[in-house]
CSV table of C-alpha atoms and ligand atoms in Angstrom, one decimal:
chain,number,residue,atom,x,y,z
A,4,MET,CA,-52.3,13.7,-191.1
A,5,THR,CA,-49.2,16.4,-189.9
A,6,HIS,CA,-46.2,16.2,-191.9
A,7,ARG,CA,-43.2,17.5,-189.4
A,8,VAL,CA,-40.5,18.6,-191.0
A,9,ALA,CA,-37.5,20.4,-189.8
A,10,VAL,CA,-36.0,23.7,-191.6
A,11,ILE,CA,-32.6,24.3,-191.8
A,12,PRO,CA,-32.4,27.8,-193.1
A,13,GLY,CA,-28.3,27.7,-193.3
A,14,ASP,CA,-26.3,30.4,-194.3
A,15,GLY,CA,-26.1,33.2,-196.9
A,16,VAL,CA,-29.1,32.8,-199.5
A,17,GLY,CA,-30.3,29.7,-197.7
A,18,PRO,CA,-32.8,31.6,-195.3
A,19,GLU,CA,-34.2,33.6,-198.3
A,20,VAL,CA,-35.0,30.8,-200.4
A,21,VAL,CA,-36.3,28.6,-197.9
A,22,ALA,CA,-38.7,31.0,-196.7
A,23,GLU,CA,-40.1,31.2,-200.2
A,24,ALA,CA,-40.8,27.4,-200.1
A,25,ARG,CA,-42.4,27.2,-196.9
A,26,LYS,CA,-44.7,30.1,-198.1
A,27,ALA,CA,-45.6,27.7,-200.9
A,28,VAL,CA,-46.0,24.7,-198.9
A,29,ASP,CA,-48.3,26.2,-196.7
A,30,ALA,CA,-50.3,27.5,-199.5
A,31,LEU,CA,-50.9,23.9,-200.4
A,32,ASP,CA,-52.3,22.8,-196.8
A,33,ALA,CA,-50.8,19.6,-197.1
A,34,GLY,CA,-50.5,19.4,-193.3
A,35,VAL,CA,-47.0,20.4,-193.3
A,36,GLU,CA,-45.8,21.6,-189.7
A,37,TRP,CA,-42.2,23.3,-189.4
A,38,THR,CA,-39.3,23.2,-186.7
A,39,GLU,CA,-36.9,25.6,-187.5
A,40,LEU,CA,-33.5,24.7,-186.6
A,41,PRO,CA,-30.8,27.4,-186.3
A,42,TRP,CA,-28.0,25.6,-187.2
A,43,GLY,CA,-25.5,26.5,-189.3
A,44,SER,CA,-22.7,29.1,-189.7
A,45,SER,CA,-23.7,31.7,-187.1
A,46,TYR,CA,-24.8,28.9,-184.7
A,47,TYR,CA,-20.7,27.9,-184.8
A,48,ARG,CA,-19.8,31.2,-184.3
A,49,GLU,CA,-21.4,31.0,-181.1
A,50,ARG,CA,-20.8,27.6,-179.7
A,51,GLY,CA,-18.1,26.1,-182.1
A,52,THR,CA,-20.0,23.4,-183.6
A,53,MET,CA,-22.5,23.6,-186.5
A,54,MET,CA,-25.2,21.4,-185.3
A,55,PRO,CA,-25.5,19.9,-181.4
A,56,GLY,CA,-23.6,16.6,-180.4
A,57,ASP,CA,-27.6,15.1,-180.7
A,58,ALA,CA,-28.5,16.5,-184.1
A,59,LEU,CA,-28.9,13.0,-185.7
A,60,ASP,CA,-31.6,12.1,-183.2
A,61,VAL,CA,-32.7,15.3,-183.3
A,62,VAL,CA,-33.2,15.0,-187.1
A,63,ARG,CA,-34.5,11.5,-186.7
A,64,GLY,CA,-37.3,12.4,-184.8
A,65,PHE,CA,-38.9,14.5,-188.0
A,66,ASP,CA,-40.7,13.1,-191.2
A,67,ALA,CA,-38.2,15.3,-193.4
A,68,VAL,CA,-35.4,18.0,-193.4
A,69,LEU,CA,-35.4,21.2,-195.6
A,70,LEU,CA,-32.3,22.7,-195.9
A,71,GLY,CA,-30.9,25.9,-197.5
A,72,ALA,CA,-27.6,26.2,-197.6
A,73,VAL,CA,-24.5,26.0,-195.8
A,74,GLY,CA,-21.0,27.9,-195.8
A,75,ASP,CA,-19.5,31.4,-194.9
A,76,PRO,CA,-16.8,33.1,-196.0
A,77,SER,CA,-15.7,33.3,-192.4
A,78,VAL,CA,-15.4,29.6,-191.5
A,79,PRO,CA,-13.6,26.9,-193.9
A,80,ASP,CA,-15.7,25.0,-196.3
A,81,TYR,CA,-14.3,21.8,-194.6
A,82,VAL,CA,-15.2,22.6,-191.6
A,83,THR,CA,-19.2,23.7,-192.2
A,84,LEU,CA,-19.6,21.3,-194.8
A,85,TRP,CA,-18.4,18.1,-193.2
A,86,ASP,CA,-19.6,19.2,-189.5
A,87,LEU,CA,-23.2,20.1,-191.1
A,88,LEU,CA,-23.9,18.6,-194.2
A,89,LEU,CA,-22.3,15.7,-195.1
A,90,THR,CA,-22.6,14.5,-191.6
A,91,LEU,CA,-26.7,14.4,-192.7
A,92,ARG,CA,-26.4,12.7,-195.9
A,93,GLN,CA,-23.8,10.1,-194.3
A,94,GLY,CA,-24.7,9.6,-190.8
A,95,LEU,CA,-28.4,9.3,-192.0
A,96,ASP,CA,-26.9,6.9,-194.8
A,97,LEU,CA,-29.0,9.2,-197.2
A,98,TRP,CA,-27.0,6.9,-200.3
A,99,ALA,CA,-28.8,8.4,-203.0
A,100,ASN,CA,-29.2,11.9,-204.1
A,101,LEU,CA,-31.7,12.7,-206.7
A,102,ARG,CA,-31.1,15.8,-209.0
A,103,PRO,CA,-33.7,16.2,-211.6
A,104,ALA,CA,-32.6,18.9,-214.1
A,105,ARG,CA,-35.1,19.9,-216.6
A,106,LEU,CA,-35.5,23.3,-218.6
A,107,LEU,CA,-39.0,24.7,-217.8
A,108,ASP,CA,-40.6,27.0,-220.3
A,109,GLY,CA,-39.8,30.4,-220.1
A,110,ILE,CA,-36.6,29.6,-218.8
A,111,PRO,CA,-33.9,30.9,-221.2
A,112,SER,CA,-31.5,28.1,-222.1
A,113,PRO,CA,-27.9,28.7,-222.4
A,114,LEU,CA,-27.6,26.6,-225.2
A,115,ALA,CA,-28.1,28.1,-228.9
A,116,GLY,CA,-31.1,26.5,-230.2
A,117,GLY,CA,-32.4,26.4,-226.5
A,118,PRO,CA,-32.5,22.4,-226.5
A,119,ALA,CA,-35.1,20.6,-224.5
A,120,VAL,CA,-33.3,19.1,-221.4
A,121,ASP,CA,-35.1,16.7,-218.9
A,122,MET,CA,-32.5,14.4,-217.4
A,123,LEU,CA,-32.4,12.8,-213.7
A,124,PHE,CA,-29.3,12.5,-212.1
A,125,VAL,CA,-28.4,9.9,-209.3
A,126,ARG,CA,-25.7,10.5,-207.3
A,127,GLU,CA,-24.3,8.3,-204.9
A,128,ASN,CA,-24.1,10.2,-201.7
A,129,THR,CA,-22.3,8.6,-198.8
A,130,GLU,CA,-18.6,7.0,-200.0
A,131,GLY,CA,-16.7,6.8,-203.1
A,132,GLU,CA,-14.6,10.1,-203.3
A,133,TYR,CA,-16.3,11.8,-200.0
A,134,ALA,CA,-15.9,8.9,-197.9
A,135,GLY,CA,-13.6,11.3,-195.5
A,136,VAL,CA,-10.6,8.9,-195.5
A,137,GLY,CA,-7.5,10.4,-195.8
A,138,GLY,CA,-4.9,12.2,-193.8
A,139,ARG,CA,-1.6,14.8,-193.9
A,140,ALA,CA,1.5,14.4,-192.5
A,141,HIS,CA,4.9,16.2,-192.1
A,142,ALA,CA,3.0,19.5,-192.3
A,143,GLY,CA,5.1,22.6,-193.5
A,144,LEU,CA,7.5,20.5,-194.8
A,145,GLU,CA,9.0,20.2,-198.4
A,146,ASN,CA,7.7,16.5,-198.3
A,147,GLU,CA,4.2,17.0,-196.7
A,148,VAL,CA,1.8,14.3,-197.8
A,149,ALA,CA,-1.8,14.6,-198.7
A,150,LEU,CA,-4.1,11.5,-199.5
A,151,GLU,CA,-7.5,11.5,-200.3
A,152,THR,CA,-8.8,8.1,-200.5
A,153,SER,CA,-11.9,7.2,-202.3
A,154,VAL,CA,-13.7,4.3,-200.6
A,155,PHE,CA,-16.3,2.2,-203.2
A,156,THR,CA,-18.0,-0.8,-201.9
A,157,ARG,CA,-19.9,-3.2,-203.5
A,158,THR,CA,-22.9,-2.7,-201.5
A,159,GLY,CA,-22.9,0.8,-201.5
A,160,VAL,CA,-22.9,1.0,-205.3
A,161,ARG,CA,-25.3,-2.0,-205.9
A,162,ARG,CA,-27.9,0.0,-204.0
A,163,VAL,CA,-27.4,3.2,-206.1
A,164,VAL,CA,-27.0,1.5,-209.1
A,165,ARG,CA,-30.4,-0.8,-208.9
A,166,PHE,CA,-32.3,2.4,-208.1
A,167,ALA,CA,-31.0,4.3,-211.0
A,168,TYR,CA,-32.4,1.2,-213.2
A,169,GLU,CA,-35.6,1.2,-211.2
A,170,LEU,CA,-35.8,5.0,-212.2
A,171,ALA,CA,-35.0,4.5,-215.7
A,172,GLN,CA,-37.8,2.2,-215.8
A,173,ARG,CA,-40.4,4.5,-214.6
A,174,ARG,CA,-39.3,7.1,-217.5
A,175,ARG,CA,-37.8,6.6,-221.0
A,176,GLY,CA,-35.8,3.7,-220.1
A,177,LEU,CA,-32.2,4.7,-220.8
A,178,LEU,CA,-29.6,4.2,-217.8
A,179,THR,CA,-26.1,6.0,-218.3
A,180,SER,CA,-23.5,5.5,-215.9
A,181,ALA,CA,-20.3,7.6,-215.3
A,182,THR,CA,-17.0,6.6,-214.6
A,183,LYS,CA,-13.7,7.0,-215.2
A,184,SER,CA,-12.4,3.7,-215.6
A,185,ASN,CA,-9.3,4.1,-217.8
A,186,ALA,CA,-7.2,6.5,-215.8
A,187,SER,CA,-8.8,4.7,-212.5
A,188,ARG,CA,-8.3,0.9,-212.1
A,189,TYR,CA,-10.1,-0.4,-209.1
A,190,GLY,CA,-13.3,1.5,-207.6
A,191,TYR,CA,-14.8,2.9,-211.1
A,192,VAL,CA,-13.8,-0.7,-212.4
A,193,LEU,CA,-16.0,-2.0,-209.7
A,194,TRP,CA,-18.7,0.4,-210.3
A,195,ASP,CA,-18.9,-0.4,-214.1
A,196,GLU,CA,-19.1,-4.4,-213.0
A,197,VAL,CA,-21.7,-3.7,-210.9
A,198,VAL,CA,-23.7,-1.9,-213.8
A,199,GLU,CA,-23.5,-5.0,-215.8
A,200,GLU,CA,-24.2,-7.4,-213.4
A,201,LEU,CA,-27.5,-5.4,-212.8
A,202,ALA,CA,-28.3,-5.2,-216.3
A,203,ALA,CA,-30.2,-8.6,-216.4
A,204,GLU,CA,-32.5,-7.8,-214.3
A,205,PHE,CA,-33.9,-4.8,-216.3
A,206,PRO,CA,-34.4,-6.0,-219.5
A,207,ASP,CA,-36.2,-3.1,-220.1
A,208,VAL,CA,-33.5,-0.5,-220.1
A,209,GLN,CA,-31.1,0.2,-222.3
A,210,HIS,CA,-27.8,0.8,-220.2
A,211,GLU,CA,-24.5,2.4,-221.1
A,212,HIS,CA,-21.2,3.3,-220.0
A,213,VAL,CA,-19.8,7.0,-220.5
A,214,LEU,CA,-16.6,7.7,-219.8
A,215,VAL,CA,-17.3,11.2,-217.5
A,216,ASP,CA,-15.3,13.6,-219.4
A,217,ALA,CA,-16.7,12.8,-222.7
A,218,LEU,CA,-20.7,12.9,-220.7
A,219,ALA,CA,-20.0,16.3,-219.8
A,220,ALA,CA,-19.7,17.5,-223.1
A,221,ARG,CA,-22.5,14.9,-224.4
A,222,MET,CA,-24.6,16.9,-221.9
A,223,VAL,CA,-23.9,20.2,-224.0
A,224,SER,CA,-23.8,18.6,-227.1
A,225,ARG,CA,-26.8,16.4,-227.4
A,226,PRO,CA,-28.5,16.6,-223.9
A,227,LEU,CA,-31.8,15.0,-224.9
A,228,THR,CA,-30.1,11.7,-225.7
A,229,LEU,CA,-29.7,11.4,-221.9
A,230,ASP,CA,-32.2,10.0,-219.5
A,231,VAL,CA,-31.2,8.7,-216.0
A,232,VAL,CA,-27.2,9.4,-215.1
A,233,VAL,CA,-26.2,7.6,-212.1
A,234,ALA,CA,-22.5,8.8,-210.9
A,235,SER,CA,-20.2,8.3,-208.1
A,236,ASN,CA,-20.6,11.6,-205.4
A,237,LEU,CA,-18.0,13.7,-206.6
A,238,PHE,CA,-18.7,13.0,-210.4
A,239,GLY,CA,-22.2,13.7,-209.8
A,240,ASP,CA,-21.5,16.9,-207.8
A,241,VAL,CA,-20.0,18.0,-211.1
A,242,LEU,CA,-22.2,17.3,-213.8
A,243,THR,CA,-24.9,18.4,-211.6
A,244,ASP,CA,-23.7,21.9,-211.3
A,245,LEU,CA,-23.5,21.5,-215.4
A,246,ALA,CA,-27.1,20.2,-215.1
A,247,ALA,CA,-28.3,23.2,-213.3
A,248,ALA,CA,-26.7,25.2,-215.8
A,249,LEU,CA,-28.5,23.7,-218.9
A,250,GLN,CA,-31.8,24.5,-216.8
A,251,GLY,CA,-31.3,28.0,-216.4
A,252,GLY,CA,-28.6,28.1,-213.6
A,253,MET,CA,-27.7,27.5,-210.1
A,254,GLY,CA,-31.0,28.5,-208.7
A,255,MET,CA,-33.5,26.3,-211.0
A,256,ALA,CA,-31.7,23.1,-209.5
A,257,ALA,CA,-33.5,20.8,-207.1
A,258,SER,CA,-32.4,17.5,-205.3
A,259,ALA,CA,-33.2,14.8,-202.8
A,260,SER,CA,-30.9,13.2,-200.3
A,261,LEU,CA,-32.9,9.6,-199.4
A,262,ALA,CA,-32.3,5.7,-198.3
A,263,PRO,CA,-35.0,4.5,-200.4
A,264,GLY,CA,-36.6,1.3,-199.0
A,265,THR,CA,-35.9,2.8,-195.1
A,266,ASP,CA,-37.9,5.1,-192.8
A,267,THR,CA,-34.7,7.1,-192.5
A,268,THR,CA,-35.4,11.2,-192.2
A,269,PRO,CA,-34.7,12.2,-196.0
A,270,LEU,CA,-33.2,15.7,-196.5
A,271,PHE,CA,-34.2,18.3,-199.4
A,272,GLU,CA,-32.0,21.1,-200.4
A,273,PRO,CA,-31.5,22.9,-203.8
A,274,VAL,CA,-28.3,22.1,-205.5
A,275,HIS,CA,-26.8,25.3,-204.8
A,276,GLY,CA,-24.8,27.0,-202.3
A,277,SER,CA,-25.0,30.2,-200.2
A,278,ALA,CA,-24.3,32.1,-202.6
A,279,PRO,CA,-22.4,34.7,-200.5
A,280,ASP,CA,-21.6,36.9,-203.2
A,281,ILE,CA,-25.5,37.9,-203.6
A,282,ALA,CA,-27.0,37.1,-199.9
A,283,GLY,CA,-28.9,39.3,-198.3
A,284,GLN,CA,-30.2,41.2,-201.4
A,285,GLY,CA,-33.4,39.3,-201.7
A,286,VAL,CA,-32.9,38.4,-205.4
A,287,ALA,CA,-31.6,34.7,-204.8
A,288,ASN,CA,-33.9,32.6,-207.5
A,289,PRO,CA,-35.9,30.6,-204.9
A,290,VAL,CA,-37.2,28.0,-207.9
A,291,GLY,CA,-34.4,25.0,-206.5
A,292,ALA,CA,-35.6,25.5,-203.0
A,293,ILE,CA,-39.5,25.5,-204.3
A,294,TRP,CA,-39.1,22.5,-206.6
A,295,SER,CA,-37.0,20.8,-203.5
A,296,ALA,CA,-40.2,21.3,-201.4
A,297,VAL,CA,-42.1,19.4,-204.2
A,298,LEU,CA,-39.5,16.6,-204.2
A,299,MET,CA,-40.4,16.6,-200.6
A,300,LEU,CA,-43.9,16.1,-201.1
A,301,VAL,CA,-43.6,13.6,-203.2
A,302,GLU,CA,-41.5,11.6,-200.3
A,303,LEU,CA,-43.8,12.7,-197.4
A,304,GLY,CA,-46.9,10.4,-199.5
A,305,GLU,CA,-48.9,13.8,-200.8
A,306,PRO,CA,-48.1,13.6,-204.8
A,307,ILE,CA,-51.2,15.5,-205.8
A,308,ALA,CA,-49.8,18.7,-203.5
A,309,ALA,CA,-46.1,17.7,-205.1
A,310,GLU,CA,-48.1,18.0,-208.8
A,311,ARG,CA,-49.6,21.0,-207.9
A,312,LEU,CA,-46.9,23.0,-206.5
A,313,MET,CA,-45.0,21.3,-209.3
A,314,ARG,CA,-47.5,23.2,-211.8
A,315,ALA,CA,-47.2,26.1,-210.3
A,316,ILE,CA,-43.8,26.6,-210.5
A,317,GLU,CA,-44.1,26.2,-214.3
A,318,ASP,CA,-46.7,28.7,-214.8
A,319,VAL,CA,-44.7,31.4,-213.0
A,320,CYS,CA,-41.9,30.6,-215.1
A,321,ARG,CA,-43.7,30.5,-218.3
A,322,LYS,CA,-45.0,33.7,-216.9
A,323,GLY,CA,-42.2,35.3,-217.2
A,324,ILE,CA,-41.9,36.2,-213.5
A,325,ARG,CA,-38.6,35.5,-213.0
A,326,THR,CA,-35.6,36.4,-210.7
A,327,ARG,CA,-32.6,37.9,-212.7
A,328,ASP,CA,-30.3,35.1,-212.7
A,329,VAL,CA,-32.8,33.5,-215.2
A,330,GLY,CA,-33.0,36.8,-217.1
A,331,GLY,CA,-35.8,38.5,-214.9
A,332,THR,CA,-36.7,41.8,-212.8
A,333,ALA,CA,-38.6,39.8,-209.9
A,334,ARG,CA,-36.8,39.3,-206.3
A,335,THR,CA,-37.0,36.4,-204.5
A,336,SER,CA,-40.1,37.1,-202.8
A,337,GLU,CA,-41.8,38.1,-205.9
A,338,VAL,CA,-41.8,34.8,-207.3
A,339,GLY,CA,-42.6,32.8,-204.1
A,340,ASP,CA,-45.7,35.4,-203.9
A,341,ALA,CA,-46.6,34.5,-207.9
A,342,VAL,CA,-46.2,30.5,-207.1
A,343,VAL,CA,-48.8,31.4,-204.1
A,344,GLN,CA,-51.0,33.1,-206.2
A,345,SER,CA,-50.9,30.6,-208.9
A,346,LEU,CA,-51.6,27.9,-206.5
A,347,ARG,CA,-54.7,30.0,-205.5
A,348,ASP,CA,-56.2,30.9,-209.2
A,349,HIS,CA,-55.7,26.8,-210.1
B,16,NAD,P1,-23.1,29.0,-205.0
B,16,NAD,O1,-24.0,27.6,-205.8
B,16,NAD,O2,-23.3,29.3,-203.8
B,16,NAD,O3,-22.8,29.8,-206.1
B,16,NAD,C1,-22.5,29.7,-207.5
B,16,NAD,C2,-23.2,31.0,-208.4
B,16,NAD,O4,-24.3,30.8,-208.2
B,16,NAD,C3,-22.8,32.0,-207.5
B,16,NAD,O5,-22.5,33.4,-208.9
B,16,NAD,C4,-24.2,32.6,-207.3
B,16,NAD,O6,-24.5,34.0,-207.2
B,16,NAD,C5,-25.0,32.0,-207.9
B,16,NAD,N1,-26.5,31.3,-207.4
B,16,NAD,C6,-26.2,30.1,-206.3
B,16,NAD,N2,-28.0,29.9,-205.8
B,16,NAD,C7,-28.3,31.0,-206.4
B,16,NAD,C8,-29.7,31.3,-206.6
B,16,NAD,N3,-30.6,31.0,-205.9
B,16,NAD,N4,-30.1,32.4,-207.4
B,16,NAD,C9,-29.3,33.2,-208.4
B,16,NAD,N5,-28.0,32.6,-207.9
B,16,NAD,C10,-27.3,31.8,-207.2
B,16,NAD,O7,-21.5,28.4,-205.0
B,16,NAD,P2,-20.2,28.7,-204.2
B,16,NAD,O8,-19.7,30.0,-204.8
B,16,NAD,O9,-19.3,27.6,-205.0
B,16,NAD,O10,-20.1,28.3,-203.0
B,16,NAD,C11,-20.7,29.6,-202.0
B,16,NAD,C12,-20.7,28.5,-200.7
B,16,NAD,O11,-21.8,27.1,-200.5
B,16,NAD,C13,-19.6,28.0,-200.2
B,16,NAD,O12,-19.2,27.8,-199.0
B,16,NAD,C14,-19.7,26.2,-200.3
B,16,NAD,O13,-18.9,25.1,-199.5
B,16,NAD,C15,-21.2,26.5,-200.1
B,16,NAD,N6,-22.2,25.6,-200.8
B,16,NAD,C16,-22.8,24.7,-199.8
B,16,NAD,C17,-23.8,23.9,-200.7
B,16,NAD,C18,-25.3,23.7,-199.7
B,16,NAD,O14,-25.5,23.9,-199.0
B,16,NAD,N7,-25.5,22.5,-200.4
B,16,NAD,C19,-23.9,23.3,-201.8
B,16,NAD,C20,-22.7,24.1,-202.7
B,16,NAD,C21,-21.8,24.9,-202.0
B,17,IPM,C1,-23.6,19.9,-203.2
B,17,IPM,C2,-22.6,20.3,-202.3
B,17,IPM,C3,-22.1,19.8,-201.6
B,17,IPM,C4,-21.3,18.6,-202.1
B,17,IPM,C5,-21.0,20.7,-201.0
B,17,IPM,C6,-21.2,21.7,-200.0
B,17,IPM,C7,-20.0,19.5,-200.1
B,17,IPM,O1,-21.8,20.7,-203.5
B,17,IPM,O2,-24.6,19.5,-202.7
B,17,IPM,O3,-23.7,20.0,-204.8
B,17,IPM,O4,-20.5,18.5,-203.0
B,17,IPM,O5,-22.3,17.5,-202.1
B,18,MN,MN1,-22.4,21.1,-205.8
């Protein structure tokens, strides 16, 4: 069976890490056929848009999208991200963003004692603080106003929280919900209520409400007490950079944007951005991108290939073939080559 995957290498280190993910997937012979889409900041500089007007329809014609990163110092971030990444996530209604955070053997922990880290973040991916509702008035005047309004819908919260409960059921049976319903009185209070309501459907899952500030501290001080964490769009964003650091660094973290239970084209991307500070040097860590390809293979219905690729990533980390951000000296392509070699050896 052939899987048609659209690749958006994007900006900065995006093309460098995506090339390694493609190489690894090709070595699996899982029937993935790639179509490269040149969307991103160079496309924008030539044509004034990050992607063509029919981009959502184009993407709907594929079984999955693998994206590198978006963002270029020459274009404002709110333009590039709203025109591409957020348009894909929101326009395709990919409401669940999965971000596993696991510290692999061989990767140095930033924490003393190197405690195990194995958490799964489920980030709401279409609304909340990223709803895009707001505006500005009285530009340049002393009384200039800027409003950025969060939007929480019962349907939107319920679907992502239910999905998180289901995932917790399949893992260690603990769901932690992160909100800030002491200072904020509306959206996060609705969120907390939905978590309580759904608890009845999942008697085998232990759930807890933790204020997001306290949760940030607990992720560092007692990471192993966390299993599945469900959070709003912004809180999930912030917490997963912290989670990435706990698994070695930004270059290690993977993500999947999904609409579970539908046949909507899912989107896979490393958690990190375009890393302009190291772009073009061949030193970016490709593990987050390769791990995102593992998540993609699962969604494409190739669990055996996914498992093999994850084992290969683990093998390479264990052997110490790492980029400099995780304490090694290997170049981006050397890590990719090592993953391919590991697949051949096992
Ligand atoms: P960033 O994730 O690009 O970089 C943060 C730090 O992590 C930098 O020091 C960088 O060198 C390091 N880093 C990131 N990826 C790495 C990798 N693969 N290997 C080794 N080190 C890595 O975040 P930023 O600097 O805040 O943002 C840069 C640009 O990327 C901005 O334009 C931002 O809007 C955009 N961005 C895009 C995405 C995305 O496309 N998914 C995600 C985050 C940020
Ligand atoms: C991420 C990124 C994006 C987000 C930005 C680039 C819009 O930080 O995927 O974590 O906030 O969702
Ligand atoms: Mn982020």
